[in-house]
Amino acid sequence: VLACLVTGATGSIGRALAWRLRCRASHLRLLARTRRGDLPIDAEQVTGDFADLASMERAFAGMEAVFLYTPACPDARLLQVAARQGVRHVVLLSSASVVKVAPEAANPVAERHRGMERHVQQAGFDATVLRPDTLATNCLAWADEIRRHARVSVPYPASLRNPIHEDDVAHVAARAMLDPGAFGGRSFLLTGPQPLSIQAQVEAIGHAIGQSIECRQIPAQAAIEGMSRGPSAMTVEVAARLVAYMEKTTRERPAVTADFLDVIGQPPRRFAEWAVDHAHAFRPTAVPTLPASPARPDAGPPTD
Ligand SMILES: NC(=O)c1ccc[n+]([C@@H]2O[C@H](COP(=O)([O-])OP(=O)(O)OC[C@H]3O[C@@H](n4cnc5c(N)ncnc54)[C@H](OP(=O)(O)O)[C@@H]3O)[C@@H](O)[C@H]2O)c1
């Protein structure tokens, strides 16, 4: 039983991990950029920013195991600070793009995660690296259109994805945090249990909220423009890569791995279960929620 620090405790995976580690860690410290009242109250809360090394030094002090998000600009010094403060085990939230996308593609999402994985290794940590493929939480981007118009507009409704529940990623993270001896030095490619078309995902959300939702096909260019507007806008380049990836996955089936099953001993949750768990976000009466991070320029599945 270890003293554990969860960074990104306001994020979808970090928050789920915080709840899973409550009562299990000998001491649980949660890091957020600003103080928030909606985190587990029986844990210590600290504020800090990956880019502010002094704040991270305070956050790492006395912690044995750390769950780390990959920062927007990975910096080797962050890991050096962790090592100096006595952190022995790192569980890194990386991305499947590290193994799915060729280095020649110069994909910024893959490069960012590769860079962070390298820093973790070079700092000498026997880390556990989690590489989720597509997070089911990406579908929350549809919430506004579903609430307002009972519709989802996408360029390729037949595009296949294999989304994983954020709490399933947190489940693997919790195992790794609490048992570094068994999981240190290993990496896991995490997927959902079966590929599903976007159309089928929209139907599952409709089923969860008891309402029929139209899955409307729009031109690729209109989709890119839509994704590069609004509060959680991404750059045109990233939007174009995502749309190209959607087209590609109308022809290629995404991977299904057994990594979750191997660690947890049961299959990951089906998308239909994720939809039920998040039905409140899609109901017409739902209060619109701001994205967890204001700017998520590289959110979304790995693209190539
Ligand atoms: N989307 C996908 O399909 C996909 C696929 C593979 C991998 N991934 C990985 O998973 C991540 C998304 O996970 P998620 O959905 O749990 O994320 P999320 O809900 O967007 O949360 C991100 C967390 O990171 C924190 N954070 C951001 N910048 C920070 C900084 N400079 N210093 C300290 N904390 C900071 C945020 O804190 P604040 O609340 O203060 O903003 C927030 O708690 C992606 O960034 C990527 O690395 C995603």
GROMACS .gro file of C-alpha atoms and ligand atoms in nm:
model
  352
    1VAL     CA    1   0.000   0.000   0.000
    2LEU     CA    2   0.162   0.321  -0.120
    3ALA     CA    3   0.140   0.696  -0.095
    4CYS     CA    4  -0.014   0.790  -0.432
    5LEU     CA    5  -0.034   1.115  -0.626
    6VAL     CA    6  -0.298   1.147  -0.900
    7THR     CA    7  -0.232   1.433  -1.141
    8GLY     CA    8  -0.520   1.551  -1.359
    9ALA     CA    9  -0.761   1.470  -1.077
   10THR     CA   10  -1.024   1.688  -1.248
   11GLY     CA   11  -0.986   1.493  -1.574
   12SER     CA   12  -1.214   1.208  -1.670
   13ILE     CA   13  -0.956   0.933  -1.609
   14GLY     CA   14  -0.784   1.107  -1.315
   15ARG     CA   15  -1.113   1.161  -1.136
   16ALA     CA   16  -1.217   0.796  -1.184
   17LEU     CA   17  -0.875   0.687  -1.056
   18ALA     CA   18  -0.904   0.912  -0.752
   19TRP     CA   19  -1.229   0.740  -0.656
   20ARG     CA   20  -1.072   0.398  -0.711
   21LEU     CA   21  -0.769   0.476  -0.491
   22ARG     CA   22  -0.971   0.617  -0.201
   23CYS     CA   23  -0.932   0.387   0.100
   24ARG     CA   24  -0.670   0.184  -0.087
   25ALA     CA   25  -0.365   0.410  -0.094
   26SER     CA   26  -0.188   0.468   0.237
   27HIS     CA   27  -0.208   0.838   0.152
   28LEU     CA   28  -0.388   0.986  -0.151
   29ARG     CA   29  -0.293   1.328  -0.288
   30LEU     CA   30  -0.483   1.482  -0.578
   31LEU     CA   31  -0.333   1.745  -0.805
   32ALA     CA   32  -0.546   1.997  -0.991
   33ARG     CA   33  -0.451   2.328  -1.147
   34THR     CA   34  -0.711   2.506  -0.941
   35ARG     CA   35  -0.884   2.401  -0.622
   36ARG     CA   36  -1.211   2.219  -0.689
   37GLY     CA   37  -1.491   2.122  -0.455
   38ASP     CA   38  -1.606   1.817  -0.649
   39LEU     CA   39  -1.310   1.586  -0.582
   40PRO     CA   40  -1.313   1.305  -0.322
   41ILE     CA   41  -1.312   1.494   0.005
   42ASP     CA   42  -1.116   1.242   0.207
   43ALA     CA   43  -0.803   1.294  -0.003
   44GLU     CA   44  -0.542   1.568   0.025
   45GLN     CA   45  -0.580   1.826  -0.253
   46VAL     CA   46  -0.291   2.029  -0.387
   47THR     CA   47  -0.270   2.275  -0.674
   48GLY     CA   48   0.004   2.266  -0.934
   49ASP     CA   49   0.088   2.285  -1.300
   50PHE     CA   50   0.322   2.060  -1.499
   51ALA     CA   51   0.487   2.372  -1.637
   52ASP     CA   52   0.554   2.509  -1.287
   53LEU     CA   53   0.827   2.279  -1.156
   54ALA     CA   54   0.829   2.431  -0.807
   55SER     CA   55   0.460   2.345  -0.767
   56MET     CA   56   0.529   1.991  -0.893
   57GLU     CA   57   0.819   1.951  -0.651
   58ARG     CA   58   0.575   2.016  -0.366
   59ALA     CA   59   0.320   1.780  -0.520
   60PHE     CA   60   0.570   1.492  -0.558
   61ALA     CA   61   0.722   1.528  -0.209
   62GLY     CA   62   0.668   1.214  -0.004
   63MET     CA   63   0.481   1.029  -0.282
   64GLU     CA   64   0.588   0.678  -0.386
   65ALA     CA   65   0.361   0.619  -0.688
   66VAL     CA   66   0.244   0.888  -0.932
   67PHE     CA   67  -0.020   0.882  -1.205
   68LEU     CA   68   0.091   1.126  -1.471
   69TYR     CA   69  -0.095   1.274  -1.763
   70THR     CA   70   0.118   1.351  -2.065
   71PRO     CA   71   0.163   1.730  -2.057
   72ALA     CA   72   0.104   1.945  -2.366
   73CYS     CA   73   0.480   2.011  -2.380
   74PRO     CA   74   0.665   1.719  -2.221
   75ASP     CA   75   0.969   1.836  -2.023
   76ALA     CA   76   1.237   1.593  -1.899
   77ARG     CA   77   1.287   1.809  -1.589
   78LEU     CA   78   0.942   1.713  -1.459
   79LEU     CA   79   1.058   1.350  -1.424
   80GLN     CA   80   1.391   1.457  -1.273
   81VAL     CA   81   1.202   1.653  -1.008
   82ALA     CA   82   0.986   1.346  -0.938
   83ALA     CA   83   1.293   1.123  -0.899
   84ARG     CA   84   1.461   1.375  -0.666
   85GLN     CA   85   1.150   1.386  -0.449
   86GLY     CA   86   1.164   1.009  -0.399
   87VAL     CA   87   0.892   0.897  -0.641
   88ARG     CA   88   0.963   0.531  -0.722
   89HIS     CA   89   0.688   0.436  -0.961
   90VAL     CA   90   0.520   0.623  -1.245
   91VAL     CA   91   0.200   0.522  -1.422
   92LEU     CA   92   0.192   0.726  -1.740
   93LEU     CA   93  -0.122   0.799  -1.941
   94SER     CA   94   0.011   0.779  -2.296
   95SER     CA   95  -0.164   0.694  -2.621
   96ALA     CA   96  -0.198   0.407  -2.869
   97SER     CA   97  -0.073   0.651  -3.132
   98VAL     CA   98   0.279   0.576  -3.003
   99VAL     CA   99   0.259   0.228  -3.153
  100LYS     CA  100  -0.004   0.284  -3.424
  101VAL     CA  101   0.143   0.583  -3.603
  102ALA     CA  102   0.476   0.559  -3.787
  103PRO     CA  103   0.737   0.814  -3.672
  104GLU     CA  104   0.766   0.937  -4.036
  105ALA     CA  105   0.404   1.058  -4.017
  106ALA     CA  106   0.528   1.340  -3.787
  107ASN     CA  107   0.196   1.322  -3.606
  108PRO     CA  108   0.195   1.578  -3.322
  109VAL     CA  109  -0.021   1.363  -3.092
  110ALA     CA  110   0.204   1.058  -3.134
  111GLU     CA  111   0.520   1.269  -3.102
  112ARG     CA  112   0.404   1.432  -2.779
  113HIS     CA  113   0.331   1.096  -2.617
  114ARG     CA  114   0.653   0.939  -2.752
  115GLY     CA  115   0.851   1.228  -2.607
  116MET     CA  116   0.694   1.183  -2.264
  117GLU     CA  117   0.750   0.805  -2.267
  118ARG     CA  118   1.116   0.869  -2.350
  119HIS     CA  119   1.155   1.118  -2.064
  120VAL     CA  120   1.002   0.870  -1.819
  121GLN     CA  121   1.242   0.596  -1.928
  122GLN     CA  122   1.546   0.822  -1.931
  123ALA     CA  123   1.472   0.935  -1.575
  124GLY     CA  124   1.515   0.568  -1.476
  125PHE     CA  125   1.158   0.484  -1.379
  126ASP     CA  126   1.030   0.130  -1.413
  127ALA     CA  127   0.708   0.284  -1.535
  128THR     CA  128   0.374   0.136  -1.632
  129VAL     CA  129   0.261   0.292  -1.958
  130LEU     CA  130  -0.109   0.300  -2.045
  131ARG     CA  131  -0.181   0.347  -2.412
  132PRO     CA  132  -0.555   0.381  -2.464
  133ASP     CA  133  -0.680   0.375  -2.820
  134THR     CA  134  -1.003   0.576  -2.848
  135LEU     CA  135  -1.158   0.709  -2.527
  136ALA     CA  136  -1.537   0.680  -2.520
  137THR     CA  137  -1.541   1.029  -2.366
  138ASN     CA  138  -1.467   1.168  -2.715
  139CYS     CA  139  -1.840   1.115  -2.779
  140LEU     CA  140  -1.918   1.390  -2.527
  141ALA     CA  141  -1.833   1.625  -2.816
  142TRP     CA  142  -2.172   1.522  -2.960
  143ALA     CA  143  -2.363   1.615  -2.644
  144ASP     CA  144  -2.454   1.969  -2.745
  145GLU     CA  145  -2.596   1.870  -3.085
  146ILE     CA  146  -2.782   1.575  -2.933
  147ARG     CA  147  -2.935   1.792  -2.660
  148ARG     CA  148  -3.038   2.067  -2.900
  149HIS     CA  149  -3.129   1.879  -3.218
  150ALA     CA  150  -3.139   1.504  -3.136
  151ARG     CA  151  -2.876   1.469  -3.408
  152VAL     CA  152  -2.509   1.395  -3.464
  153SER     CA  153  -2.339   1.527  -3.780
  154VAL     CA  154  -2.031   1.333  -3.890
  155PRO     CA  155  -1.853   1.282  -4.222
  156TYR     CA  156  -1.828   0.901  -4.195
  157PRO     CA  157  -2.108   0.732  -3.994
  158ALA     CA  158  -1.963   0.391  -4.091
  159SER     CA  159  -1.625   0.472  -3.936
  160LEU     CA  160  -1.530   0.205  -3.682
  161ARG     CA  161  -1.386   0.275  -3.340
  162ASN     CA  162  -1.330   0.064  -3.033
  163PRO     CA  163  -1.391   0.308  -2.749
  164ILE     CA  164  -1.281   0.232  -2.395
  165HIS     CA  165  -1.462   0.354  -2.083
  166GLU     CA  166  -1.249   0.607  -1.891
  167ASP     CA  167  -1.312   0.412  -1.571
  168ASP     CA  168  -1.167   0.100  -1.735
  169VAL     CA  169  -0.846   0.294  -1.803
  170ALA     CA  170  -0.858   0.410  -1.439
  171HIS     CA  171  -0.911   0.050  -1.326
  172VAL     CA  172  -0.584  -0.060  -1.491
  173ALA     CA  173  -0.410   0.251  -1.358
  174ALA     CA  174  -0.523   0.171  -1.003
  175ARG     CA  175  -0.391  -0.185  -1.026
  176ALA     CA  176  -0.057  -0.056  -1.151
  177MET     CA  177  -0.035   0.217  -0.886
  178LEU     CA  178  -0.098  -0.028  -0.603
  179ASP     CA  179   0.123  -0.312  -0.729
  180PRO     CA  180   0.432  -0.167  -0.899
  181GLY     CA  181   0.616  -0.497  -0.853
  182ALA     CA  182   0.373  -0.673  -1.086
  183PHE     CA  183   0.319  -0.395  -1.337
  184GLY     CA  184   0.640  -0.189  -1.346
  185GLY     CA  185   0.818  -0.191  -1.681
  186ARG     CA  186   0.504  -0.298  -1.870
  187SER     CA  187   0.289  -0.115  -2.122
  188PHE     CA  188  -0.072  -0.182  -2.207
  189LEU     CA  189  -0.263  -0.108  -2.526
  190LEU     CA  190  -0.616  -0.052  -2.402
  191THR     CA  191  -0.921  -0.089  -2.625
  192GLY     CA  192  -1.290  -0.153  -2.580
  193PRO     CA  193  -1.430  -0.504  -2.632
  194GLN     CA  194  -1.541  -0.468  -2.995
  195PRO     CA  195  -1.526  -0.222  -3.285
  196LEU     CA  196  -1.844  -0.026  -3.337
  197SER     CA  197  -1.946   0.217  -3.610
  198ILE     CA  198  -2.017   0.579  -3.521
  199GLN     CA  199  -2.375   0.513  -3.629
  200ALA     CA  200  -2.398   0.226  -3.377
  201GLN     CA  201  -2.250   0.446  -3.102
  202VAL     CA  202  -2.510   0.714  -3.172
  203GLU     CA  203  -2.783   0.448  -3.156
  204ALA     CA  204  -2.646   0.325  -2.820
  205ILE     CA  205  -2.663   0.680  -2.681
  206GLY     CA  206  -3.019   0.713  -2.816
  207HIS     CA  207  -3.111   0.387  -2.644
  208ALA     CA  208  -2.956   0.509  -2.318
  209ILE     CA  209  -3.162   0.829  -2.317
  210GLY     CA  210  -3.476   0.672  -2.464
  211GLN     CA  211  -3.479   0.893  -2.770
  212SER     CA  212  -3.406   0.837  -3.138
  213ILE     CA  213  -3.099   1.033  -3.257
  214GLU     CA  214  -3.030   1.100  -3.624
  215CYS     CA  215  -2.676   1.025  -3.744
  216ARG     CA  216  -2.643   1.273  -4.032
  217GLN     CA  217  -2.363   1.249  -4.287
  218ILE     CA  218  -2.194   1.581  -4.369
  219PRO     CA  219  -1.909   1.662  -4.610
  220ALA     CA  220  -1.557   1.610  -4.472
  221GLN     CA  221  -1.470   1.980  -4.515
  222ALA     CA  222  -1.776   2.090  -4.315
  223ALA     CA  223  -1.672   1.852  -4.036
  224ILE     CA  224  -1.319   1.995  -4.026
  225GLU     CA  225  -1.457   2.350  -4.008
  226GLY     CA  226  -1.700   2.253  -3.729
  227MET     CA  227  -1.426   2.087  -3.522
  228SER     CA  228  -1.203   2.392  -3.551
  229ARG     CA  229  -1.473   2.625  -3.407
  230GLY     CA  230  -1.621   2.668  -3.060
  231PRO     CA  231  -1.495   2.642  -2.701
  232SER     CA  232  -1.319   2.306  -2.745
  233ALA     CA  233  -1.190   2.384  -3.095
  234MET     CA  234  -0.887   2.202  -3.229
  235THR     CA  235  -0.648   2.327  -3.494
  236VAL     CA  236  -0.750   2.276  -3.858
  237GLU     CA  237  -0.452   2.044  -3.901
  238VAL     CA  238  -0.556   1.818  -3.613
  239ALA     CA  239  -0.922   1.825  -3.726
  240ALA     CA  240  -0.816   1.726  -4.079
  241ARG     CA  241  -0.609   1.436  -3.941
  242LEU     CA  242  -0.903   1.316  -3.733
  243VAL     CA  243  -1.138   1.329  -4.031
  244ALA     CA  244  -0.882   1.142  -4.246
  245TYR     CA  245  -0.854   0.881  -3.969
  246MET     CA  246  -1.235   0.846  -3.966
  247GLU     CA  247  -1.231   0.781  -4.340
  248LYS     CA  248  -0.954   0.524  -4.303
  249THR     CA  249  -1.145   0.336  -4.035
  250THR     CA  250  -1.442   0.289  -4.267
  251ARG     CA  251  -1.206   0.048  -4.444
  252GLU     CA  252  -0.984  -0.083  -4.163
  253ARG     CA  253  -1.102  -0.242  -3.840
  254PRO     CA  254  -0.943  -0.097  -3.527
  255ALA     CA  255  -0.754  -0.334  -3.299
  256VAL     CA  256  -0.909  -0.529  -3.014
  257THR     CA  257  -0.650  -0.617  -2.749
  258ALA     CA  258  -0.666  -0.853  -2.452
  259ASP     CA  259  -0.457  -0.625  -2.228
  260PHE     CA  260  -0.748  -0.510  -2.012
  261LEU     CA  261  -0.869  -0.869  -1.971
  262ASP     CA  262  -0.516  -0.984  -1.880
  263VAL     CA  263  -0.479  -0.723  -1.604
  264ILE     CA  264  -0.832  -0.712  -1.464
  265GLY     CA  265  -0.957  -1.063  -1.536
  266GLN     CA  266  -1.278  -0.955  -1.706
  267PRO     CA  267  -1.351  -0.788  -2.040
  268PRO     CA  268  -1.371  -0.408  -2.071
  269ARG     CA  269  -1.716  -0.251  -2.061
  270ARG     CA  270  -1.925  -0.229  -2.377
  271PHE     CA  271  -1.998   0.113  -2.526
  272ALA     CA  272  -2.367   0.067  -2.438
  273GLU     CA  273  -2.268   0.069  -2.070
  274TRP     CA  274  -2.065   0.389  -2.115
  275ALA     CA  275  -2.369   0.548  -2.282
  276VAL     CA  276  -2.591   0.457  -1.984
  277ASP     CA  277  -2.329   0.591  -1.739
  278HIS     CA  278  -2.321   0.924  -1.929
  279ALA     CA  279  -2.687   0.948  -2.033
  280HIS     CA  280  -2.725   1.261  -1.816
  281ALA     CA  281  -2.487   1.449  -2.047
  282PHE     CA  282  -2.700   1.379  -2.356
  283ARG     CA  283  -3.054   1.437  -2.222
  284PRO     CA  284  -3.223   1.751  -2.355
  285THR     CA  285  -3.264   1.880  -2.000
  286ALA     CA  286  -2.895   1.835  -1.919
  287VAL     CA  287  -2.707   2.140  -1.803
  288PRO     CA  288  -2.433   2.190  -2.064
  289THR     CA  289  -2.094   2.108  -1.913
  290LEU     CA  290  -1.777   2.285  -2.008
  291PRO     CA  291  -1.504   2.060  -2.143
  292ALA     CA  292  -1.272   1.936  -1.862
  293SER     CA  293  -0.987   2.136  -2.015
  294PRO     CA  294  -1.061   2.457  -2.204
  295ALA     CA  295  -0.821   2.383  -2.487
  296ARG     CA  296  -0.783   2.025  -2.601
  297PRO     CA  297  -0.604   2.075  -2.931
  298ASP     CA  298  -0.496   1.716  -2.952
  299ALA     CA  299  -0.782   1.533  -2.788
  300GLY     CA  300  -0.923   1.250  -2.991
  301PRO     CA  301  -0.807   0.919  -3.122
  302PRO     CA  302  -0.462   0.872  -3.268
  303THR     CA  303  -0.450   0.981  -3.628
  304ASP     CA  304  -0.211   0.909  -3.908
  305LIG     N1  305  -0.911   1.123  -2.648
  305LIG     C1  306  -0.865   1.005  -2.684
  305LIG     O1  307  -0.928   0.927  -2.759
  305LIG     C2  308  -0.730   0.961  -2.633
  305LIG     C3  309  -0.671   0.848  -2.688
  305LIG     C4  310  -0.548   0.808  -2.636
  305LIG     C5  311  -0.487   0.876  -2.533
  305LIG     N2  312  -0.546   0.987  -2.481
  305LIG     C6  313  -0.477   1.058  -2.369
  305LIG     O2  314  -0.572   1.082  -2.267
  305LIG     C7  315  -0.574   1.220  -2.235
  305LIG     C8  316  -0.714   1.262  -2.204
  305LIG     O3  317  -0.757   1.199  -2.083
  305LIG     P1  318  -0.888   1.256  -2.008
  305LIG     O4  319  -1.003   1.241  -2.100
  305LIG     O5  320  -0.895   1.198  -1.872
  305LIG     O6  321  -0.845   1.409  -2.000
  305LIG     P2  322  -0.929   1.536  -1.954
  305LIG     O7  323  -1.060   1.496  -1.900
  305LIG     O8  324  -0.920   1.635  -2.064
  305LIG     O9  325  -0.839   1.589  -1.833
  305LIG     C9  326  -0.707   1.637  -1.850
  305LIG    C10  327  -0.651   1.660  -1.710
  305LIG    O10  328  -0.516   1.706  -1.721
  305LIG    C11  329  -0.503   1.823  -1.640
  305LIG     N3  330  -0.403   1.912  -1.695
  305LIG    C12  331  -0.400   1.968  -1.818
  305LIG     N4  332  -0.293   2.047  -1.832
  305LIG    C13  333  -0.227   2.044  -1.713
  305LIG    C14  334  -0.112   2.108  -1.664
  305LIG     N5  335  -0.040   2.193  -1.741
  305LIG     N6  336  -0.071   2.085  -1.537
  305LIG    C15  337  -0.143   1.999  -1.457
  305LIG     N7  338  -0.256   1.936  -1.499
  305LIG    C16  339  -0.297   1.958  -1.625
  305LIG    C17  340  -0.640   1.888  -1.646
  305LIG    O11  341  -0.653   1.977  -1.538
  305LIG     P3  342  -0.751   2.106  -1.546
  305LIG    O12  343  -0.883   2.058  -1.493
  305LIG    O13  344  -0.686   2.203  -1.459
  305LIG    O14  345  -0.757   2.150  -1.691
  305LIG    C18  346  -0.730   1.767  -1.635
  305LIG    O15  347  -0.745   1.726  -1.501
  305LIG    C19  348  -0.520   1.292  -2.361
  305LIG    O16  349  -0.461   1.416  -2.331
  305LIG    C20  350  -0.420   1.192  -2.412
  305LIG    O17  351  -0.296   1.211  -2.345
  305LIG    C21  352  -0.666   1.032  -2.529
   0.00000   0.00000   0.00000
